[in-house]
CSV table of C-alpha atoms and ligand atoms in Angstrom, one decimal:
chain,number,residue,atom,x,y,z
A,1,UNK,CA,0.0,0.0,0.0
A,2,UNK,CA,1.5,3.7,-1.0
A,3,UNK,CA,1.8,6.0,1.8
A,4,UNK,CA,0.1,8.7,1.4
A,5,UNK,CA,3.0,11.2,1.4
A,6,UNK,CA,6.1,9.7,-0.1
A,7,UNK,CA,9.7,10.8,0.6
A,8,UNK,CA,11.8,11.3,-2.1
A,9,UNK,CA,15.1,11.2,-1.7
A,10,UNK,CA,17.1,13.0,-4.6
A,11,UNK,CA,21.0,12.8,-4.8
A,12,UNK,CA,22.7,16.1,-6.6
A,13,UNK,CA,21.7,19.5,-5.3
A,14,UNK,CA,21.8,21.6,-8.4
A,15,UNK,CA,19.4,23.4,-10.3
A,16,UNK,CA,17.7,20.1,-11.6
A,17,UNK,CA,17.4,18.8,-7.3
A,18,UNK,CA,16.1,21.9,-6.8
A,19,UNK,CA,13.1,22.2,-9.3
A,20,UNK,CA,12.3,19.0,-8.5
A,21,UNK,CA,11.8,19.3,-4.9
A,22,UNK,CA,9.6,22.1,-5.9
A,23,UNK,CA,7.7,19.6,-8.1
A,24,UNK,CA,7.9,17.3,-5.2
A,25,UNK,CA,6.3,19.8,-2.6
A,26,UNK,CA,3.2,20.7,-4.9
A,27,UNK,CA,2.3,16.8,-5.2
A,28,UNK,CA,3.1,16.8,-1.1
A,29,UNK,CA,5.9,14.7,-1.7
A,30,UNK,CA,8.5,15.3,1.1
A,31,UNK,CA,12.5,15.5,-0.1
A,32,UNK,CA,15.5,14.7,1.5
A,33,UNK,CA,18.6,16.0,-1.0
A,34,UNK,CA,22.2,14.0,-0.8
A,35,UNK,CA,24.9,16.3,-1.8
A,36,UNK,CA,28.5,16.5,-1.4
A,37,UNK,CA,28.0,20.5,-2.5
A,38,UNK,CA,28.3,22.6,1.4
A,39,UNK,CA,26.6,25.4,-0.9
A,40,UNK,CA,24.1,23.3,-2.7
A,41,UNK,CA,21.3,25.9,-4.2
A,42,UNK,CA,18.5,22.4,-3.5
A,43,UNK,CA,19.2,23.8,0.0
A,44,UNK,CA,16.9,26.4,-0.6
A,45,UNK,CA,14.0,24.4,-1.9
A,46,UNK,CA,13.8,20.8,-0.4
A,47,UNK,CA,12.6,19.5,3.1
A,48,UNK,CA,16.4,17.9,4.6
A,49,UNK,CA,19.5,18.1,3.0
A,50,UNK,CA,22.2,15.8,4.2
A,51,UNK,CA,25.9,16.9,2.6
A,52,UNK,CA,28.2,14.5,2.8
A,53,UNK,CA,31.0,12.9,0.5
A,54,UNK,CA,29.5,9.8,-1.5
A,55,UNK,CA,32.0,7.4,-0.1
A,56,UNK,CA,30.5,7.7,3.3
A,57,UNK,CA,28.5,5.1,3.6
A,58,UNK,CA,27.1,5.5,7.2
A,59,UNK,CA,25.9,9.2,5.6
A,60,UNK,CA,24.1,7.3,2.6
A,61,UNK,CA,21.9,4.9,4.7
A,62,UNK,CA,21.1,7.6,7.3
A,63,UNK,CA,19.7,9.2,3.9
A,64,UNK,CA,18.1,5.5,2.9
A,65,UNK,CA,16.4,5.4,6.1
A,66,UNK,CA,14.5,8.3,5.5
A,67,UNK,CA,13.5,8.4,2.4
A,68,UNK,CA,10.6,6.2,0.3
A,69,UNK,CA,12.3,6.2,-3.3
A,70,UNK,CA,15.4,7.7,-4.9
A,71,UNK,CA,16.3,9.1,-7.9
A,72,UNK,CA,18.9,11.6,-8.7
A,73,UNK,CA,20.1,14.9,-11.3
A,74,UNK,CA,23.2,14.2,-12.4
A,75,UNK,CA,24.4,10.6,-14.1
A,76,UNK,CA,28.1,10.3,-12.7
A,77,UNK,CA,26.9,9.0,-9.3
A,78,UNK,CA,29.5,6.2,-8.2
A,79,UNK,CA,27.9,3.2,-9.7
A,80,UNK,CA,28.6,1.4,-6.0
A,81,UNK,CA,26.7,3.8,-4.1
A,82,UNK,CA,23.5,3.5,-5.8
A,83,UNK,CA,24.2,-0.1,-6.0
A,84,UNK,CA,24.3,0.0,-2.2
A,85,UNK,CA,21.2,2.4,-2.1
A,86,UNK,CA,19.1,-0.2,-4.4
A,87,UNK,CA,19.4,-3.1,-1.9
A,88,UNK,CA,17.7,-1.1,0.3
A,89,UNK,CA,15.0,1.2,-1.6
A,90,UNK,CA,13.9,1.2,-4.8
A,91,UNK,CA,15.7,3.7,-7.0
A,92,UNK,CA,14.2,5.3,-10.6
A,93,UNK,CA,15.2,5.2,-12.8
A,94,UNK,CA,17.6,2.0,-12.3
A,95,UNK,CA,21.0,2.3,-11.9
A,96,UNK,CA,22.5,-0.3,-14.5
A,97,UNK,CA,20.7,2.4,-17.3
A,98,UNK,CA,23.4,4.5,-15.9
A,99,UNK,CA,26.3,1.9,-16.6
A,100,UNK,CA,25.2,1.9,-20.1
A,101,UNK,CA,24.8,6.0,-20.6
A,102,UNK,CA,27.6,7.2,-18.2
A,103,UNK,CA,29.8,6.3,-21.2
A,104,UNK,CA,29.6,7.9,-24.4
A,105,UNK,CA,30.9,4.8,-26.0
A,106,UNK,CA,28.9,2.0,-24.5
A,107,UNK,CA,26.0,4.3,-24.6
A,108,UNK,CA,26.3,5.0,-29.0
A,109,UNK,CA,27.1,1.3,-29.1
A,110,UNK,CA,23.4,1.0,-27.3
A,111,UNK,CA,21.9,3.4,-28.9
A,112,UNK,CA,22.9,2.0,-32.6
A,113,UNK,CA,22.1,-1.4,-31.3
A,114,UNK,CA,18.4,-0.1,-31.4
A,115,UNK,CA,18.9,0.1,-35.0
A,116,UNK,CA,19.0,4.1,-34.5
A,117,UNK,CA,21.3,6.3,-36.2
A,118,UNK,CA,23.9,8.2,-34.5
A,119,UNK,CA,27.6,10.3,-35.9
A,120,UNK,CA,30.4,8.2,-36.9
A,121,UNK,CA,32.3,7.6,-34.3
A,122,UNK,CA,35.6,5.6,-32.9
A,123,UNK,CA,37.0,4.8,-29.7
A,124,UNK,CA,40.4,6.7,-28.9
A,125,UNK,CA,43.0,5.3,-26.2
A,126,UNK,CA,45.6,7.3,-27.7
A,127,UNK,CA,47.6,9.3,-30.1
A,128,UNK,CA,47.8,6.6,-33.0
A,129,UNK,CA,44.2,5.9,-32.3
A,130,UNK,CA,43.3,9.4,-33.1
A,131,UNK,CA,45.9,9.6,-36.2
A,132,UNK,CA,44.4,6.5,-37.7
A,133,UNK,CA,41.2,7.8,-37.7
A,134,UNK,CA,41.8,10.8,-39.5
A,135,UNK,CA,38.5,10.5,-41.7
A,136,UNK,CA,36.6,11.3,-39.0
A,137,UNK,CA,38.1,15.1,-39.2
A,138,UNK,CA,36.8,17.7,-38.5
A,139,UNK,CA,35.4,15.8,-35.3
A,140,UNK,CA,34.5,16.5,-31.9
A,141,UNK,CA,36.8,14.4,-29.7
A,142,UNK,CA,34.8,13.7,-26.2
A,143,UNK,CA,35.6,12.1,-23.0
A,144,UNK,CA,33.9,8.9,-22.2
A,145,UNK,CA,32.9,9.5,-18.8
A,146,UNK,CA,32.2,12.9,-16.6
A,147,UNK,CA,31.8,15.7,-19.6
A,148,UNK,CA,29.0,17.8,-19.7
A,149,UNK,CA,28.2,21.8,-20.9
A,150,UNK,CA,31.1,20.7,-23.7
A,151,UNK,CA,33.6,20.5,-20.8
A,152,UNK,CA,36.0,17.3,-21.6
A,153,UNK,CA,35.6,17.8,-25.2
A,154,UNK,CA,38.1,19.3,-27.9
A,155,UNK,CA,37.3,20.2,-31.5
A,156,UNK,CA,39.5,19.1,-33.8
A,157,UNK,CA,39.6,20.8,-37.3
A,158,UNK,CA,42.4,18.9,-38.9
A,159,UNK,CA,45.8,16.8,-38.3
A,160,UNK,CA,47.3,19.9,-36.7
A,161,UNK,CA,45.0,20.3,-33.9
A,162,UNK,CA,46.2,16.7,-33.0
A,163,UNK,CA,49.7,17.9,-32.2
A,164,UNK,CA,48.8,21.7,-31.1
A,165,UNK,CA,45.4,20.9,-28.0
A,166,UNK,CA,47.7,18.8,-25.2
A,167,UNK,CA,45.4,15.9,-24.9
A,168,UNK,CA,45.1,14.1,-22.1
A,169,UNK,CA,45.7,10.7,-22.5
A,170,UNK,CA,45.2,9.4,-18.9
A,171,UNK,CA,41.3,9.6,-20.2
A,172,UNK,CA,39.5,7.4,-23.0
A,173,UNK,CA,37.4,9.4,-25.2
A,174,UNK,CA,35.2,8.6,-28.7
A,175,UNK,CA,36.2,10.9,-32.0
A,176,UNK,CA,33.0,11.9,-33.6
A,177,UNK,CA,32.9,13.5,-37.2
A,178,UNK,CA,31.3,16.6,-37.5
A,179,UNK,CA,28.4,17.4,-38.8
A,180,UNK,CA,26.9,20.2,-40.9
A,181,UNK,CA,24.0,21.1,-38.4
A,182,UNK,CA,20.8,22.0,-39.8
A,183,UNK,CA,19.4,22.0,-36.2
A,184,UNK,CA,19.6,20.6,-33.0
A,185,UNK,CA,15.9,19.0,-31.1
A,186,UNK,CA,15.7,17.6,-28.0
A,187,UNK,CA,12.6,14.7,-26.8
A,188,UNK,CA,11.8,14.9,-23.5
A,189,UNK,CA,10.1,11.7,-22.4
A,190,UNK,CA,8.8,10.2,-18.6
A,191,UNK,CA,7.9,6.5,-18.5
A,192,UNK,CA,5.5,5.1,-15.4
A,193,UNK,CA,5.9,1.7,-13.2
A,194,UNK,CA,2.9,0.3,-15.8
A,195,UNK,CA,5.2,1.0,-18.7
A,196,UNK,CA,3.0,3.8,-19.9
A,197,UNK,CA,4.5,7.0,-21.3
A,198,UNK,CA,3.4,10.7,-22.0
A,199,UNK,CA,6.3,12.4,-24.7
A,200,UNK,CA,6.3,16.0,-25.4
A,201,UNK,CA,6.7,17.3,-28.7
A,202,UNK,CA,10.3,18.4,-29.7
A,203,UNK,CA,12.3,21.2,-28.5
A,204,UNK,CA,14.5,23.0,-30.9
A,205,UNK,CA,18.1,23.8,-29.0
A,206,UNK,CA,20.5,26.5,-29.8
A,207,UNK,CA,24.3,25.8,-28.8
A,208,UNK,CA,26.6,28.5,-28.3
A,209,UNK,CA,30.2,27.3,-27.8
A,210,UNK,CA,28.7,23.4,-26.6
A,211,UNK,CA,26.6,24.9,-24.0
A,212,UNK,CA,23.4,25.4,-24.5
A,213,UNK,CA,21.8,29.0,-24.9
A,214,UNK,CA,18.1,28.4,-26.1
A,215,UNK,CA,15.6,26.5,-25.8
A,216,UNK,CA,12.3,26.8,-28.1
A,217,UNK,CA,8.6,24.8,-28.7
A,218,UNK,CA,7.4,24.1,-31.4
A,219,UNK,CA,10.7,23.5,-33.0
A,220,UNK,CA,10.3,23.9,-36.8
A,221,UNK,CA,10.9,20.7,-38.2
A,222,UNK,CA,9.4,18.2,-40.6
A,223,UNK,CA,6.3,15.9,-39.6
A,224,UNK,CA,8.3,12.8,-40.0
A,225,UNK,CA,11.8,14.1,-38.2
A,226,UNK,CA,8.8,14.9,-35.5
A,227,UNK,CA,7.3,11.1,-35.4
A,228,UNK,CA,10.7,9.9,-35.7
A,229,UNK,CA,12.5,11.2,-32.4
A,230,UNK,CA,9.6,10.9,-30.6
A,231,UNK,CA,9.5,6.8,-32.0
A,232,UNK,CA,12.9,6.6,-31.1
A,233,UNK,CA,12.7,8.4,-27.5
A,234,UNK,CA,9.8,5.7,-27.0
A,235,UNK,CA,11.7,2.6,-28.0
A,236,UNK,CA,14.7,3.7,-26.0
A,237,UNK,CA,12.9,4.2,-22.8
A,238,UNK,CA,11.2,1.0,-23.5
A,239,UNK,CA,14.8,-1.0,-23.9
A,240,UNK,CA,16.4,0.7,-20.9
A,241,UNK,CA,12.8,-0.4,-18.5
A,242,UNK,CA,13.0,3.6,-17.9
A,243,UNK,CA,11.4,5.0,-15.2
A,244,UNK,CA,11.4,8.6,-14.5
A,245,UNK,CA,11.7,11.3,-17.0
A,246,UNK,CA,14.8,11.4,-19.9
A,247,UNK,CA,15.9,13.2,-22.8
A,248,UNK,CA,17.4,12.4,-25.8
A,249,UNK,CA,19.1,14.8,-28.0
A,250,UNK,CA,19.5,15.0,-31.6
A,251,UNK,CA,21.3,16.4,-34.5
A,252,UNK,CA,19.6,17.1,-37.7
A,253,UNK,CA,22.0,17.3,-40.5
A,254,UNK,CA,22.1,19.2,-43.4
A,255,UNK,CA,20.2,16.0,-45.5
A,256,UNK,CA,17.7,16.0,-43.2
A,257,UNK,CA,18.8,12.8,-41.3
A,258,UNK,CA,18.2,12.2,-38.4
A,259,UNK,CA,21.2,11.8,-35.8
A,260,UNK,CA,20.9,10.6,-31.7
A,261,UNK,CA,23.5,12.8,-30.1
A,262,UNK,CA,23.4,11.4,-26.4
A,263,UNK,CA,20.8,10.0,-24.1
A,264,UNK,CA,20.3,11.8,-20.4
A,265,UNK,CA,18.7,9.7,-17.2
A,266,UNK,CA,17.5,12.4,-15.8
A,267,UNK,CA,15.4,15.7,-16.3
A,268,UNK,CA,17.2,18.0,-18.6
A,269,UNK,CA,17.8,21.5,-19.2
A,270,UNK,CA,15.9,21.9,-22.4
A,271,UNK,CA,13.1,20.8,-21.4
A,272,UNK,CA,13.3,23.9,-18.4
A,273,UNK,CA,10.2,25.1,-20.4
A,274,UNK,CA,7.9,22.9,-19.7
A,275,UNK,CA,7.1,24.3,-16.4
A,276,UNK,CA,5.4,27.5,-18.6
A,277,UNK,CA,4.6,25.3,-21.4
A,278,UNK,CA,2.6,22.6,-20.0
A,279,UNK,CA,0.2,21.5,-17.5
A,280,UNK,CA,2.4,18.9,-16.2
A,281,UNK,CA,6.5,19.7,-16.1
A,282,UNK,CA,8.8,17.4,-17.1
A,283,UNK,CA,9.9,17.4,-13.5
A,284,UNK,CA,6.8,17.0,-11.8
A,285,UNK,CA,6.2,14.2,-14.3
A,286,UNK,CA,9.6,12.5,-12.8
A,287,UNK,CA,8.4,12.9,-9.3
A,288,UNK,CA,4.7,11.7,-10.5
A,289,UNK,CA,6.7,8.4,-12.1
A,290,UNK,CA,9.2,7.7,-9.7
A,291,UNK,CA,6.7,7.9,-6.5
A,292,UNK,CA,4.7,5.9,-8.5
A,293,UNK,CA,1.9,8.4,-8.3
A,294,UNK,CA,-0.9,9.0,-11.2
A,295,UNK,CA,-0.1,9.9,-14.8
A,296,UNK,CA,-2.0,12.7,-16.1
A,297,UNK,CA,-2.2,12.8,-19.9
A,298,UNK,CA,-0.3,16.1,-21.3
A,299,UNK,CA,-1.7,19.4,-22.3
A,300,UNK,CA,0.0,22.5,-24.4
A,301,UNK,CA,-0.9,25.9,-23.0
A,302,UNK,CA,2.0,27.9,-24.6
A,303,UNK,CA,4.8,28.1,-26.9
A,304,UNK,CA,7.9,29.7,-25.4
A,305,UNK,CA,11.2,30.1,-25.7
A,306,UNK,CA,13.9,29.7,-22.4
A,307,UNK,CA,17.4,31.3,-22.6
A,308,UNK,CA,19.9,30.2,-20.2
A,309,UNK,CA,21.9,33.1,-18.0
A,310,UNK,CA,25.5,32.3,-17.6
A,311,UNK,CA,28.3,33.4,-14.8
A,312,UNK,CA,28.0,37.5,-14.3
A,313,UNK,CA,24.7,38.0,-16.7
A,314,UNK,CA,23.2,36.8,-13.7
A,315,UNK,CA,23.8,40.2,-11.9
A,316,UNK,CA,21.6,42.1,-14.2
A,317,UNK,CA,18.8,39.7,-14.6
A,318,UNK,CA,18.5,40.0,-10.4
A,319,UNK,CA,17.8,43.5,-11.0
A,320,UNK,CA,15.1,44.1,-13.4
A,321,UNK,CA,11.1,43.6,-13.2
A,322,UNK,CA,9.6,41.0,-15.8
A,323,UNK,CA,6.3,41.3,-17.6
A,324,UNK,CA,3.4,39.2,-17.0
A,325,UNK,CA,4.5,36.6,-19.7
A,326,UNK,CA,8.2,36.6,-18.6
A,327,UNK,CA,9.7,33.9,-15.5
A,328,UNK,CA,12.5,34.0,-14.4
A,329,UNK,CA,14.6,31.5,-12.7
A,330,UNK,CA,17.9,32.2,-10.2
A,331,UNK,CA,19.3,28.9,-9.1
A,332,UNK,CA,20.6,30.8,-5.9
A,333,UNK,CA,24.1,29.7,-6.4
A,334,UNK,CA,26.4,31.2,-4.2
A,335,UNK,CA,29.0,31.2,-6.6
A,336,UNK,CA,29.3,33.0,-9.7
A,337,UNK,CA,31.8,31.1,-12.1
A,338,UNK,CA,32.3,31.7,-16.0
A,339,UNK,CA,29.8,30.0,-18.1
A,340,UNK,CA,28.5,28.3,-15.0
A,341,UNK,CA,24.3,27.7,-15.2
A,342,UNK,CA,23.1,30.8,-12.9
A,343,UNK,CA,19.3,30.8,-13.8
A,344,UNK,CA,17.2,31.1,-16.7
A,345,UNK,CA,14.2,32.9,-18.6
A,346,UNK,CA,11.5,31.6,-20.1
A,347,UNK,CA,8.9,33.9,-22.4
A,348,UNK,CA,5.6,32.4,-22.7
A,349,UNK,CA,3.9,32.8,-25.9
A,350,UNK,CA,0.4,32.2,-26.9
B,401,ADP,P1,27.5,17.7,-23.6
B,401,ADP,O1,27.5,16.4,-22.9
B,401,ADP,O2,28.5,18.6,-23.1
B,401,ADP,O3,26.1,18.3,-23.7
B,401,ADP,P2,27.3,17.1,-26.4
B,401,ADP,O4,27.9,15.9,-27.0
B,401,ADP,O5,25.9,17.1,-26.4
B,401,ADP,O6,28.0,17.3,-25.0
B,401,ADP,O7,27.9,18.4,-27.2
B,401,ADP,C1,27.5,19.7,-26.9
B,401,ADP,C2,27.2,20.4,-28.2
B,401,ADP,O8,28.3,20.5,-29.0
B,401,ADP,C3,26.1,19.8,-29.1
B,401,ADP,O9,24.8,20.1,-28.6
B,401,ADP,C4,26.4,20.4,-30.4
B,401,ADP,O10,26.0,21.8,-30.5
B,401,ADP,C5,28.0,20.4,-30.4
B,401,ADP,N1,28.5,19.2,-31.0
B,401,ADP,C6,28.8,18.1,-30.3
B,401,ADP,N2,29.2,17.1,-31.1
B,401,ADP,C7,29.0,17.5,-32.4
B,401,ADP,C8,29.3,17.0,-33.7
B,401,ADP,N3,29.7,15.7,-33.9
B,401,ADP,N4,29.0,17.7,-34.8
B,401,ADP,C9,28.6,19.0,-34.6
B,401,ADP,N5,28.3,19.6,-33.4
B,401,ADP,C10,28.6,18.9,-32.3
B,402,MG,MG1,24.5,17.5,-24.8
């Protein structure tokens, strides 16, 4: 029998902890954050915060103890500590899906398994790797594990750039050839305990230097690119047994293909909109699938468009007054860094 008021535990306190556990508090779900952050913006937003480092394991089952379900924001998690944390409560979505996506490699090897299209791509141990695989320039060489906001990764425009970027080779990483980009989308997708889903349409996603700066619905594409992600979205959640809310993110080249960038297990910044957008966010839907609570079919109320403040814009936006159809979003970090995630703004538009 469900309690009535379930306590979610959510590791990572962030931006994405922290608009959960404001998801979670309008359904009356209670949440306890795990974070190894002393200045954790969640801090601000949950019920109990417990900071601690993730090796301490005393630390993680006082967090266990209280807590109903877990899930989490970020996919690097030791893999042992949610393994630990699973023999005890149930955590959404699973942590072997994060095995198979905290890898670029494994993860495209995956994803292509699926019969769905990605970039070429190699593995790259080393130099000679890298030299061998020179028809894959220009490419986008990426670490395997622990990159994100297009930290970890090094363009490479020709042979040169080989020599001239000091690449680490302590790390593994995949060499992906670039591609021509007509646009970039982005499926946002939450799959129930019953296997049901609800998919929003596509997001269109503007990159400025590998970070993302925009974030628009509808995103102008063709009908069948639209049926296609959100096909693919589907059967990938299906394969993984998903539960929770993902995204996947895709490339569409200049041909008009079709191209899976990377999966994430978790709520995702481009799909920041669909608190304005919709009646149901994509992280209230997490919280709704992960406490195992009802699924309530999905409903447009506005198009809109979110831009995402980095490091010092932050200061001005903190300072101005926002019209009706304006919402803006500080993240409360206590830190400002250069081209760190310091809030956003989404415009609602009918
Ligand atoms: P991250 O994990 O940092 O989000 P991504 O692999 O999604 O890394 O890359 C970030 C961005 O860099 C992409 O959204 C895209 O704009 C650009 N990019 C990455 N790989 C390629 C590629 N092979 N061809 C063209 N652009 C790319
Ligand atoms: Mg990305």
């Amino acid at each position: 029998m469900l309690k009535e008021n379930p306590v979610l535990g959510i590791i990572g306190g962030g931006q994405l902890g922290s608009m959960l556990a404001t998801s979670a508090k309008k359904l009356k779900v209670n949440t306890v954050i795990l974070t190894n952050d002393l200045n954790a913006p969640a801090k601000n937003f949950c019920d109990e915060i417990i900071i601690t480092d993730y090796n301490k394991l005393k630390k993680i089952d006082d967090f266990v103890s209280k807590v109903d379900f877990v899930t989490f924001e970020f996919e690097n998690i030791p893999f042992n500590v949610l393994e630990h944390i699973v023999k005890r409560k149930p955590v959404y979505p699973k942590p072997s899906i994060n095995q198979i996506v905290q890898n670029r490699f494994t993860e495209k090897k995956f994803v292509n398994k699926q019969g769905i299209k990605t970039t070429s791509y190699k593995l790259i141990k080393n130099k000679s790797d890298l030299l061998n695989n020179e028809n894959l320039l220009p490419g986008y060489l990426k670490t395997c594990t622990l990159g994100y906001d297009g930290k970890g990764q090094y363009v490479l425009n020709d042979r040169d750039d080989v020599d001239n970027l000091s690449i680490d080779f302590k790390r593994e990483y995949v060499l992906e050839k670039k591609i021509n980009l007509k646009k970039e989308i982005s499926i946002i997708i939450t799959r129930f305990l019953n296997a049901d889903c609800l998919i929003y349409e596509p997001i269109e996603n503007i990159h400025v230097n590998q970070i993302l700066n925009k974030s628009v619905i509808p995103a102008i594409i063709d009908k069948n690119i639209f049926d296609q992600a959100q096909q693919q979205a589907k059967l990938l959640a299906e394969k993984l047994d998903y539960i929770g809310t993902m995204c996947v993110e895709y490339f569409i080249d200049e041909n008009n293909n079709l191209l899976l960038n990377e999966i994430a297990p978790r709520v995702h910044n481009s799909g920041h909109l669909t608190i304005n957008t919709h009646n149901i966010s994509q992280f209230e839907n997490h919280v709704r699938a992960v406490c195992d609570l009802e699924k309530i079919e999905l409903k447009k109320n506005y198009n809109a468009e979110m831009i995402n403040i980095l490091g010092e814009e932050i200061k001005t936006y903190r300072n101005k007054s926002y019209p009706k159809n304006q919402f803006f979003f500080d993240y409360l970090k206590t830190e400002i860094k250069e081209k760190r995630k310091m809030g956003h703004i989404t415009t609602v538009k009918s």
